[in-house]
Short mmCIF file of C-alpha atoms and ligand atoms in Angstrom, two decimals:
data_model
loop_
_atom_site.label_atom_id
_atom_site.label_comp_id
_atom_site.label_asym_id
_atom_site.label_seq_id
_atom_site.Cartn_x
_atom_site.Cartn_y
_atom_site.Cartn_z
CA MET A 23 -0.23 -0.07 0.15
CA LEU A 24 1.25 3.69 -0.71
CA THR A 25 0.19 6.60 1.48
CA ILE A 26 -1.26 9.63 -0.79
CA VAL A 27 -2.62 12.80 0.13
CA ILE A 28 -6.07 13.97 -1.17
CA ASN A 29 -7.43 17.34 -0.40
CA GLY A 30 -5.29 17.73 2.54
CA LYS A 31 -6.17 14.24 3.84
CA LYS A 32 -3.60 10.96 4.30
CA VAL A 33 -5.25 8.05 2.79
CA LYS A 34 -3.69 4.44 1.73
CA ALA A 35 -3.83 3.63 -1.93
CA GLN A 36 -3.42 0.26 -3.62
CA GLU A 37 -0.25 0.22 -5.69
CA GLY A 38 -1.43 0.49 -9.53
CA SER A 39 -4.61 2.10 -8.69
CA THR A 40 -5.42 5.61 -10.09
CA VAL A 41 -6.00 8.79 -8.78
CA LEU A 42 -9.63 8.80 -9.72
CA GLU A 43 -10.62 5.26 -7.75
CA ASN A 44 -8.84 6.74 -4.67
CA ILE A 45 -10.77 10.21 -4.83
CA ARG A 46 -13.84 8.62 -5.74
CA ALA A 47 -13.27 5.75 -2.55
CA LEU A 48 -13.47 9.27 -0.51
CA LYS A 49 -16.79 9.64 -1.94
CA VAL A 50 -15.33 12.87 -3.90
CA ASP A 51 -17.88 13.68 -7.01
CA ILE A 52 -15.73 13.78 -10.31
CA PRO A 53 -17.88 13.56 -13.43
CA THR A 54 -16.44 11.56 -16.24
CA LEU A 55 -17.67 10.60 -19.61
CA CYS A 56 -15.09 8.46 -21.31
CA TYR A 57 -14.57 6.16 -18.07
CA HIS A 58 -15.44 2.73 -17.31
CA LYS A 59 -14.17 0.79 -14.06
CA ASP A 60 -13.57 -2.43 -16.22
CA LEU A 61 -11.77 -0.68 -19.20
CA SER A 62 -8.69 0.71 -19.62
CA PRO A 63 -8.39 4.23 -19.37
CA PHE A 64 -8.62 6.64 -22.18
CA GLY A 65 -8.06 10.25 -20.92
CA ALA A 66 -10.02 11.70 -23.72
CA CYS A 67 -12.87 13.82 -22.05
CA ARG A 68 -10.94 15.78 -19.52
CA LEU A 69 -13.62 15.94 -17.15
CA CYS A 70 -11.71 14.09 -14.24
CA SER A 71 -8.93 16.89 -14.15
CA VAL A 72 -7.51 17.29 -10.72
CA GLU A 73 -4.46 19.18 -9.64
CA VAL A 74 -1.67 16.87 -8.64
CA LYS A 75 1.77 17.87 -7.41
CA ALA A 76 4.82 16.59 -9.21
CA ASN A 77 8.49 17.68 -8.65
CA GLY A 78 7.28 20.10 -6.57
CA LYS A 79 4.71 22.01 -8.72
CA TRP A 80 1.03 21.32 -9.12
CA GLN A 81 -0.05 20.27 -12.40
CA ILE A 82 -3.60 19.56 -14.06
CA ALA A 83 -3.95 15.77 -14.57
CA THR A 84 -6.78 13.67 -15.75
CA SER A 85 -7.38 11.26 -12.81
CA CYS A 86 -8.61 8.41 -14.63
CA ASN A 87 -5.49 7.73 -16.12
CA THR A 88 -2.72 8.93 -13.41
CA PRO A 89 -1.43 5.89 -11.41
CA VAL A 90 -0.83 6.98 -7.79
CA ALA A 91 2.82 7.06 -6.39
CA GLU A 92 4.16 7.03 -2.82
CA GLY A 93 3.44 10.81 -1.28
CA MET A 94 1.48 11.96 -4.03
CA GLU A 95 -0.81 15.19 -3.26
CA ILE A 96 -3.88 15.46 -5.11
CA ARG A 97 -6.49 18.32 -4.81
CA THR A 98 -9.84 17.92 -6.48
CA ASP A 99 -11.22 21.37 -4.98
CA SER A 100 -8.88 24.32 -5.78
CA ASP A 101 -9.86 27.02 -8.20
CA ALA A 102 -7.52 25.45 -10.78
CA ALA A 103 -8.96 22.13 -10.39
CA LYS A 104 -12.52 23.20 -10.75
CA GLU A 105 -11.80 25.64 -13.96
CA SER A 106 -9.88 22.77 -15.70
CA ARG A 107 -13.00 20.36 -15.34
CA ARG A 108 -15.55 23.61 -16.22
CA ALA A 109 -13.25 24.10 -19.20
CA ALA A 110 -13.48 20.71 -20.41
CA ALA A 111 -17.00 20.70 -19.97
CA GLU A 112 -17.76 23.86 -21.92
CA LEU A 113 -15.50 22.80 -24.76
CA LEU A 114 -17.73 19.49 -24.95
CA TYR A 115 -21.03 21.38 -25.09
CA TYR A 116 -19.48 23.90 -27.52
CA LYS A 117 -19.07 20.78 -29.87
CA TYR A 118 -22.07 18.98 -28.82
CA PRO A 119 -24.77 21.01 -27.40
CA GLU A 120 -27.66 18.95 -28.39
CA THR A 121 -26.49 15.96 -26.45
CA GLY A 122 -28.16 15.35 -23.32
CA ALA A 123 -25.46 13.44 -21.53
CA VAL A 124 -22.95 16.48 -22.17
CA ARG A 125 -25.54 19.02 -21.31
CA ASP A 126 -25.75 17.46 -17.72
CA VAL A 127 -22.57 17.20 -16.78
CA ALA A 128 -21.80 20.79 -18.34
CA ARG A 129 -25.05 22.11 -15.95
CA LYS A 130 -23.10 20.01 -13.09
CA LEU A 131 -20.05 22.08 -13.79
CA GLY A 132 -21.41 25.31 -13.67
CA VAL A 133 -21.84 25.88 -17.36
CA GLU A 134 -24.47 27.97 -18.62
CA VAL A 135 -26.87 25.53 -20.45
CA ASP A 136 -29.91 26.55 -22.76
CA ARG A 137 -33.05 25.71 -21.68
CA THR A 138 -34.37 23.97 -24.88
CA GLU A 139 -35.04 20.28 -25.27
CA ALA A 140 -31.85 18.25 -25.93
CA GLU A 141 -32.47 16.10 -29.19
CA GLY A 142 -28.91 15.16 -29.97
CA HIS A 143 -27.32 11.90 -29.50
CA ASP A 144 -24.10 13.00 -30.94
CA CYS A 145 -20.79 10.81 -30.97
CA ILE A 146 -18.27 12.44 -28.58
CA LEU A 147 -15.46 10.17 -29.54
CA CYS A 148 -14.95 8.87 -25.72
CA GLY A 149 -14.06 5.25 -26.83
CA LEU A 150 -16.35 3.66 -24.62
CA CYS A 151 -17.56 1.65 -27.37
CA VAL A 152 -14.51 0.44 -28.84
CA ARG A 153 -12.89 -0.56 -25.67
CA THR A 154 -15.69 -2.44 -24.88
CA CYS A 155 -15.84 -4.22 -28.01
CA ARG A 156 -11.95 -5.00 -27.85
CA GLU A 157 -11.46 -5.64 -24.08
CA VAL A 158 -14.74 -7.42 -22.76
CA VAL A 159 -16.38 -8.94 -25.94
CA GLY A 160 -12.93 -9.53 -27.35
CA VAL A 161 -13.96 -8.86 -30.93
CA SER A 162 -12.50 -5.65 -32.05
CA ALA A 163 -15.50 -4.63 -34.48
CA LEU A 164 -15.08 -0.86 -33.90
CA THR A 165 -12.06 0.90 -34.24
CA PHE A 166 -10.73 4.51 -34.23
CA GLN A 167 -9.69 5.88 -37.57
CA ASP A 168 -6.97 8.69 -36.28
CA ARG A 169 -6.62 12.14 -37.91
CA GLY A 170 -3.20 11.05 -38.81
CA ARG A 171 -1.06 12.87 -40.95
CA GLY A 172 -1.62 13.01 -44.84
CA ARG A 173 -5.43 12.14 -44.01
CA ASP A 174 -7.91 14.59 -45.17
CA MET A 175 -9.93 14.27 -41.78
CA LYS A 176 -11.01 17.02 -39.35
CA GLU A 177 -11.99 14.64 -36.32
CA PRO A 178 -11.27 10.98 -35.76
CA GLU A 179 -14.07 8.73 -36.38
CA ILE A 180 -15.42 5.34 -35.44
CA ILE A 181 -15.13 2.71 -38.11
CA PHE A 182 -17.32 -0.17 -38.15
CA ASP A 183 -16.30 -3.73 -39.36
CA PRO A 184 -19.38 -5.88 -40.32
CA ASN A 185 -17.14 -8.95 -40.52
CA ALA A 186 -15.97 -8.71 -37.03
CA CYS A 187 -19.24 -7.65 -35.41
CA ILE A 188 -21.25 -10.65 -33.80
CA GLY A 189 -24.39 -8.39 -32.84
CA CYS A 190 -24.18 -8.57 -29.23
CA GLY A 191 -24.93 -4.79 -28.79
CA SER A 192 -22.49 -3.94 -25.73
CA CYS A 193 -21.35 -0.80 -27.68
CA ALA A 194 -25.21 0.10 -27.47
CA TYR A 195 -25.21 -0.42 -23.88
CA VAL A 196 -22.14 1.31 -23.14
CA CYS A 197 -22.27 4.30 -25.42
CA PRO A 198 -23.19 7.25 -22.86
CA THR A 199 -25.34 9.54 -25.74
CA GLY A 200 -27.06 7.21 -27.47
CA TYR A 201 -25.23 7.75 -30.88
CA VAL A 202 -24.98 3.80 -31.47
CA GLN A 203 -28.50 2.72 -32.25
CA MET A 204 -29.61 -0.93 -32.05
CA GLU A 205 -32.88 -2.30 -33.12
CA THR A 206 -34.17 -5.51 -32.05
CA ASP A 207 -37.51 -6.70 -33.95
CA GLY A 208 -38.58 -10.13 -33.84
CA ASP A 209 -36.15 -12.53 -35.84
CA ARG A 210 -33.87 -9.73 -36.68
CA ARG A 211 -31.62 -7.04 -35.01
CA ILE A 212 -29.90 -4.28 -36.57
CA ILE A 213 -26.71 -2.36 -35.48
CA TRP A 214 -24.33 -0.30 -37.27
CA GLY A 215 -26.34 -0.98 -40.25
CA LYS A 216 -25.61 -4.68 -40.22
CA VAL A 217 -28.79 -6.87 -39.87
CA PHE A 218 -28.08 -9.96 -37.78
CA LYS A 219 -30.58 -13.20 -37.51
CA MET A 220 -31.71 -13.52 -34.18
CA VAL A 221 -32.20 -17.45 -32.94
CA PRO A 222 -35.55 -18.14 -31.23
CA CYS A 223 -35.68 -20.51 -28.25
CA PRO A 224 -36.87 -24.12 -28.83
CA VAL A 225 -38.80 -24.43 -25.74
CA CYS A 226 -40.07 -20.73 -24.88
CA GLY A 227 -40.19 -19.54 -28.65
CA ARG A 228 -38.36 -16.10 -27.67
CA TYR A 229 -35.90 -14.74 -30.25
CA PHE A 230 -32.93 -14.06 -27.84
CA ALA A 231 -29.40 -13.58 -29.26
CA PRO A 232 -27.88 -13.23 -32.58
CA GLU A 233 -26.89 -16.22 -34.40
CA ASP A 234 -23.32 -15.11 -34.99
CA GLN A 235 -22.90 -14.20 -31.14
CA LEU A 236 -23.79 -17.86 -30.09
CA LYS A 237 -21.59 -18.85 -32.94
CA TYR A 238 -18.58 -16.94 -31.47
CA ILE A 239 -19.23 -17.74 -28.12
CA SER A 240 -19.30 -21.46 -28.74
CA LYS A 241 -16.09 -21.01 -30.74
CA THR A 242 -14.51 -19.16 -27.75
CA THR A 243 -15.75 -21.32 -24.95
CA GLY A 244 -16.00 -24.53 -26.67
CA VAL A 245 -19.45 -25.16 -25.52
CA PRO A 246 -21.46 -27.17 -28.17
CA LEU A 247 -23.90 -24.50 -30.28
CA GLY A 248 -26.80 -26.88 -29.63
CA THR A 249 -26.75 -26.06 -26.16
CA LEU A 250 -26.48 -22.40 -26.77
CA THR A 251 -29.35 -22.17 -29.40
CA THR A 252 -31.73 -22.69 -26.01
CA CYS A 253 -32.10 -19.71 -23.84
CA VAL A 254 -30.57 -19.24 -20.43
CA ASP A 255 -34.18 -19.44 -18.56
CA CYS A 256 -35.22 -22.77 -20.16
CA ARG A 257 -31.76 -24.36 -20.22
S1 SF4 B 23 -20.33 5.82 -30.31
FE1 SF4 B 23 -20.67 6.13 -28.36
S2 SF4 B 23 -19.46 4.93 -26.96
FE2 SF4 B 23 -18.55 5.32 -29.29
S3 SF4 B 23 -16.92 7.04 -29.00
FE3 SF4 B 23 -19.05 7.57 -29.43
S4 SF4 B 23 -20.01 8.63 -27.77
FE4 SF4 B 23 -18.35 7.16 -27.16
S1 FES B 24 -13.14 10.47 -17.58
FE1 FES B 24 -10.92 10.98 -17.44
S2 FES B 24 -10.85 11.74 -19.18
FE2 FES B 24 -12.44 11.17 -19.25
#
């Protein structure tokens, strides 16, 4: 265990843990949009910014991807930390003014948000869908197309690989803005524009999973496909 100081209070921290995990353990409320506890950190939204003392100097750092170190001092409530989070929220609101999740965070951090009804579902490039697909599902059907040199792109964007996608819908569940739309209707599911065939349970008749997902689970776990095609409730 390490000893760190958060807002003047000495606390014990696990080696390898992040500043954000330790802040949250103290019930300090820090908003996040690109963080998920089960995924690798990404550091995209900057909403989790705090002040960290490094080499004797206070600096702004994103808490979700900053690991703790022995004796580290952290301030969440200084003017600089609060202003940094507010500026991150303001930038997001400037770019995605119609998106509910962005507006909620912006309001919470003191940004003036207009009162009109939010109807947008923009992709805010938080990367949660990409990381979930790769790290949890193990499929990598989504990737970031970066604005690398020589590419005529203003912003990075998400690239969908229809040949890799198994239609599980994890990306739609994790997306904070509703950008990833999934429609399941009877024997078919549509996600990222690809149509998947749903499998009906032979016992209750309910269409419960895409065929491609069951095939993938069978292949990766060795459980026979014949077992998986009966839904969990009827097995
Ligand atoms: S589609 Fe959703 S989850 Fe994926 S990067 Fe965009 S906002 Fe984040
Ligand atoms: S939650 Fe840390 S940068 Fe987004």
